[in-house]
C-alpha cells in the first residue's frame, strides 16, 4: 500500500545517513542499506497551531523523518529547554514546504529540541537556512517555477525574483488580495538589502507524517546452567530436622 511504499522510500533515504551501529538496532534490516520505519505518527495543524519544543526520547532509533503535506511552516531546533524559553533565536530554522522530507539524526535528534512555534505567520529571511537557496532557484528559473503553495502562502515582492513576468504576477496577486481582504494576515515583508527578499509565510492547514523506527526488544536472557542447577538443588534438598 502507499504507506508501506512511503516507508520504503524514507528507509532508503535514511540508509544514506552516516549512522553508527550504536544509532540503529542490531536487526538485519538496520545493518543493511535500509533503515525501515515501523512507526508513523500523523499530526494535523490548523493555522496558528504548532508543537512545543521537545525530543522524541529513547523509545526510537535516534533519527526521525518528517513528511509535510498541505501547508508549509518554519521548523525550529533549540539547544535545550532554557534556550527554547529564553526568547532568543533558534539554533536552526528550516522552511518545510508541502511534499518535503526532513530527516535528522545524531545531535540534531538526541542533543537538541525541535518544534514549531504557535503563530499565524512566520518571517522567512536569511536566518531560515534553506530560504536563500529556494529564492535563488526561483529567481534563476523564473517566476513560473514558483510552486502554488508559495504563491498562496508567501507574501513577498515577487518582482525581486523575476522581471516583467513577476510584475504581471504581482498585479494578479494584488487583485486576489482585494478579493480576499477579509482573510489577509498583516505582515511586514520588507526587502532585504542585497538580493534575497524577506518573506512572510501565512500559515495554512498542515499535515505531518513523522516516521520512526521502534527497535525490537532485547532477547530474553535464559538462566545460566549454574544458576539453574542451584535452583534445582535447592528445590530437591530436604528440610533439616529440628534439633533435639
Short mmCIF file of C-alpha atoms in Angstrom, two decimals:
data_model
loop_
_atom_site.label_atom_id
_atom_site.label_comp_id
_atom_site.label_asym_id
_atom_site.label_seq_id
_atom_site.Cartn_x
_atom_site.Cartn_y
_atom_site.Cartn_z
CA UNK A 1 0.00 0.00 0.00
CA UNK A 2 1.02 3.67 -0.18
CA UNK A 3 2.18 3.83 3.42
CA UNK A 4 4.44 0.83 3.00
CA UNK A 5 5.85 2.37 -0.17
CA UNK A 6 6.46 5.65 1.69
CA UNK A 7 8.29 3.82 4.48
CA UNK A 8 10.49 2.08 1.93
CA UNK A 9 11.37 5.38 0.21
CA UNK A 10 12.16 7.02 3.55
CA UNK A 11 14.15 3.96 4.58
CA UNK A 12 16.35 4.32 1.51
CA UNK A 13 16.94 7.99 2.36
CA UNK A 14 17.86 7.14 5.94
CA UNK A 15 20.15 4.39 4.68
CA UNK A 16 22.40 7.11 3.24
CA UNK A 17 22.84 8.85 6.60
CA UNK A 18 26.19 8.30 8.37
CA UNK A 19 24.58 6.38 11.23
CA UNK A 20 26.83 4.38 13.52
CA UNK A 21 25.78 0.94 14.68
CA UNK A 22 25.04 2.45 18.09
CA UNK A 23 22.42 4.61 16.38
CA UNK A 24 20.49 1.65 14.98
CA UNK A 25 19.28 -1.60 16.42
CA UNK A 26 21.06 -4.83 15.67
CA UNK A 27 18.48 -6.33 13.32
CA UNK A 28 19.48 -7.44 9.85
CA UNK A 29 17.36 -4.67 8.33
CA UNK A 30 19.27 -1.88 10.04
CA UNK A 31 22.64 -3.49 9.41
CA UNK A 32 21.91 -3.26 5.67
CA UNK A 33 21.41 -0.22 3.43
CA UNK A 34 17.84 0.44 4.63
CA UNK A 35 16.57 1.63 7.99
CA UNK A 36 12.91 0.84 7.52
CA UNK A 37 10.48 2.91 9.64
CA UNK A 38 7.91 0.85 11.53
CA UNK A 39 6.10 3.66 13.36
CA UNK A 40 4.13 6.54 11.78
CA UNK A 41 2.55 9.42 13.68
CA UNK A 42 0.07 11.69 11.86
CA UNK A 43 -0.50 15.24 13.14
CA UNK A 44 -2.80 17.96 11.81
CA UNK A 45 -2.04 21.62 12.47
CA UNK A 46 -4.51 24.47 11.98
CA UNK A 47 -3.20 27.95 11.11
CA UNK A 48 -1.55 29.31 14.25
CA UNK A 49 -1.03 25.91 15.84
CA UNK A 50 2.42 24.47 16.49
CA UNK A 51 4.09 21.92 18.74
CA UNK A 52 6.18 22.79 21.78
CA UNK A 53 9.96 22.19 21.73
CA UNK A 54 10.60 18.55 22.58
CA UNK A 55 12.73 15.49 21.95
CA UNK A 56 11.33 12.19 20.75
CA UNK A 57 13.02 10.20 23.52
CA UNK A 58 14.85 6.89 23.74
CA UNK A 59 11.99 4.64 22.61
CA UNK A 60 13.01 5.06 18.97
CA UNK A 61 16.18 4.75 16.98
CA UNK A 62 17.85 8.20 17.13
CA UNK A 63 16.59 9.60 13.85
CA UNK A 64 13.29 11.00 12.63
CA UNK A 65 11.83 11.59 9.18
CA UNK A 66 9.03 14.14 8.74
CA UNK A 67 6.90 14.36 5.58
CA UNK A 68 5.00 17.66 5.31
CA UNK A 69 1.71 17.88 3.43
CA UNK A 70 -0.72 20.70 2.59
CA UNK A 71 0.78 23.87 4.09
CA UNK A 72 4.36 24.99 4.71
CA UNK A 73 5.80 26.07 8.06
CA UNK A 74 9.10 27.01 9.69
CA UNK A 75 10.60 24.17 11.72
CA UNK A 76 12.99 25.09 14.55
CA UNK A 77 15.75 23.43 16.59
CA UNK A 78 16.84 24.63 20.06
CA UNK A 79 19.87 23.60 22.11
CA UNK A 80 17.90 22.89 25.31
CA UNK A 81 14.81 23.92 27.25
CA UNK A 82 16.49 27.03 28.64
CA UNK A 83 17.32 28.16 25.12
CA UNK A 84 13.76 27.50 23.93
CA UNK A 85 12.33 29.53 26.83
CA UNK A 86 14.79 32.40 26.51
CA UNK A 87 13.15 34.12 23.54
CA UNK A 88 16.43 34.00 21.60
CA UNK A 89 16.56 32.84 18.01
CA UNK A 90 16.57 29.06 17.44
CA UNK A 91 19.84 27.27 16.78
CA UNK A 92 18.48 26.32 13.33
CA UNK A 93 15.32 27.16 11.38
CA UNK A 94 14.18 25.44 8.19
CA UNK A 95 11.30 26.08 5.82
CA UNK A 96 9.44 22.78 5.33
CA UNK A 97 7.29 23.04 2.20
CA UNK A 98 4.50 20.63 1.30
CA UNK A 99 5.72 17.28 -0.07
CA UNK A 100 9.12 17.82 1.55
CA UNK A 101 11.05 15.26 3.59
CA UNK A 102 13.10 16.39 6.60
CA UNK A 103 15.42 13.77 8.12
CA UNK A 104 17.55 14.46 11.18
CA UNK A 105 19.73 12.28 13.40
CA UNK A 106 22.72 12.39 15.72
CA UNK A 107 22.94 15.56 17.85
CA UNK A 108 20.04 17.15 15.97
CA UNK A 109 17.89 14.29 17.29
CA UNK A 110 19.40 13.46 20.68
CA UNK A 111 21.05 16.74 21.72
CA UNK A 112 18.54 19.36 20.53
CA UNK A 113 14.84 20.08 20.91
CA UNK A 114 12.67 20.55 17.85
CA UNK A 115 9.25 22.08 17.30
CA UNK A 116 7.05 24.63 15.55
CA UNK A 117 6.04 27.92 17.20
CA UNK A 118 2.39 28.76 17.82
CA UNK A 119 1.80 31.69 15.47
CA UNK A 120 -0.18 32.52 12.36
CA UNK A 121 2.79 33.87 10.39
CA UNK A 122 6.50 33.09 10.05
CA UNK A 123 9.12 35.59 8.98
CA UNK A 124 11.26 33.92 6.32
CA UNK A 125 14.68 35.54 5.96
CA UNK A 126 18.36 34.66 5.90
CA UNK A 127 18.04 33.03 9.33
CA UNK A 128 15.84 30.36 7.76
CA UNK A 129 18.67 28.24 6.48
CA UNK A 130 17.19 26.97 3.20
CA UNK A 131 15.25 30.12 2.20
CA UNK A 132 18.10 31.73 0.25
CA UNK A 133 18.59 28.66 -1.93
CA UNK A 134 14.86 28.39 -2.64
CA UNK A 135 14.53 32.08 -3.52
CA UNK A 136 17.65 31.94 -5.68
CA UNK A 137 16.33 28.90 -7.57
CA UNK A 138 13.04 30.67 -8.31
CA UNK A 139 14.97 33.72 -9.48
CA UNK A 140 17.20 31.66 -11.77
CA UNK A 141 14.34 29.59 -13.22
CA UNK A 142 11.83 32.43 -13.49
CA UNK A 143 8.65 33.30 -11.67
CA UNK A 144 6.87 30.44 -13.41
CA UNK A 145 8.89 27.99 -11.31
CA UNK A 146 7.35 29.28 -8.06
CA UNK A 147 5.06 26.49 -6.76
CA UNK A 148 1.41 27.05 -5.94
CA UNK A 149 1.90 26.74 -2.18
CA UNK A 150 4.43 29.59 -2.23
CA UNK A 151 2.13 31.83 -4.26
CA UNK A 152 -0.68 31.17 -1.80
CA UNK A 153 1.24 31.36 1.48
CA UNK A 154 4.18 33.71 0.95
CA UNK A 155 3.87 37.47 1.00
CA UNK A 156 6.96 38.56 -0.87
CA UNK A 157 7.96 41.08 -3.52
CA UNK A 158 7.88 38.67 -6.43
CA UNK A 159 9.26 41.45 -8.62
CA UNK A 160 12.54 40.91 -6.77
CA UNK A 161 12.61 37.41 -8.23
CA UNK A 162 11.72 37.76 -11.87
CA UNK A 163 11.33 40.90 -14.02
CA UNK A 164 8.29 41.73 -16.18
CA UNK A 165 6.64 38.38 -15.75
CA UNK A 166 6.90 38.84 -11.99
CA UNK A 167 5.35 42.32 -12.29
CA UNK A 168 2.32 40.80 -14.02
CA UNK A 169 2.11 38.13 -11.32
CA UNK A 170 2.30 40.82 -8.64
CA UNK A 171 -0.62 42.70 -10.21
CA UNK A 172 -2.62 39.47 -10.17
CA UNK A 173 -1.68 38.90 -6.55
CA UNK A 174 -2.88 42.41 -5.63
CA UNK A 175 -6.21 41.73 -7.32
CA UNK A 176 -6.51 38.45 -5.39
CA UNK A 177 -5.67 40.25 -2.12
CA UNK A 178 -8.54 42.70 -2.78
CA UNK A 179 -10.93 39.79 -3.31
CA UNK A 180 -9.72 38.06 -0.14
CA UNK A 181 -9.06 41.10 2.02
CA UNK A 182 -11.08 39.69 4.90
CA UNK A 183 -8.74 36.70 5.04
CA UNK A 184 -5.50 38.64 4.76
CA UNK A 185 -2.93 38.49 7.55
CA UNK A 186 -0.89 41.64 8.14
CA UNK A 187 2.84 41.06 7.65
CA UNK A 188 5.82 43.33 7.46
CA UNK A 189 7.54 41.95 4.36
CA UNK A 190 10.41 44.29 3.80
CA UNK A 191 13.07 43.63 1.19
CA UNK A 192 16.46 42.69 2.45
CA UNK A 193 19.34 44.66 1.01
CA UNK A 194 21.42 42.55 -1.30
CA UNK A 195 19.37 40.12 -3.30
CA UNK A 196 17.15 37.76 -1.33
CA UNK A 197 13.79 39.20 -0.21
CA UNK A 198 12.41 38.77 3.27
CA UNK A 199 9.09 36.95 3.03
CA UNK A 200 6.15 36.47 5.34
CA UNK A 201 4.67 32.98 5.43
CA UNK A 202 0.97 32.86 6.19
CA UNK A 203 0.27 29.54 7.90
CA UNK A 204 -2.25 27.19 6.34
CA UNK A 205 -3.60 23.79 7.36
CA UNK A 206 -0.67 21.38 7.57
CA UNK A 207 -0.44 17.63 8.00
CA UNK A 208 2.79 15.94 9.03
CA UNK A 209 3.76 12.29 8.98
CA UNK A 210 6.58 11.51 11.42
CA UNK A 211 8.26 8.21 10.59
CA UNK A 212 10.50 6.48 13.11
CA UNK A 213 11.78 3.04 13.98
CA UNK A 214 11.00 1.29 17.23
CA UNK A 215 13.86 -1.15 17.87
CA UNK A 216 12.92 -4.74 18.75
CA UNK A 217 13.07 -5.64 22.44
CA UNK A 218 16.27 -7.32 23.56
CA UNK A 219 16.08 -11.11 23.58
CA UNK A 220 15.11 -12.66 26.90
CA UNK A 221 18.12 -13.90 28.81
CA UNK A 222 17.97 -17.58 29.69
CA UNK A 223 19.32 -18.55 33.12
CA UNK A 224 22.90 -19.80 33.21
CA UNK A 225 23.43 -23.58 33.79
CA UNK A 226 24.96 -22.85 37.19
CA UNK A 227 22.03 -20.82 38.46
CA UNK A 228 19.60 -23.38 37.06
CA UNK A 229 21.46 -26.17 38.86
CA UNK A 230 21.46 -24.23 42.12
CA UNK A 231 17.75 -23.71 41.80
CA UNK A 232 17.22 -27.44 41.20
CA UNK A 233 19.43 -28.39 44.14
CA UNK A 234 17.58 -26.02 46.43
CA UNK A 235 14.24 -27.50 45.42
CA UNK A 236 15.45 -31.08 45.98
CA UNK A 237 17.23 -30.52 49.33
CA UNK A 238 15.27 -31.94 52.31
CA UNK A 239 14.35 -29.71 55.18
CA UNK A 240 16.80 -30.07 58.05
CA UNK A 241 15.40 -31.99 61.04
CA UNK A 242 14.78 -29.89 64.10
CA UNK A 243 17.38 -30.06 66.84
CA UNK A 244 16.61 -32.47 69.67
#
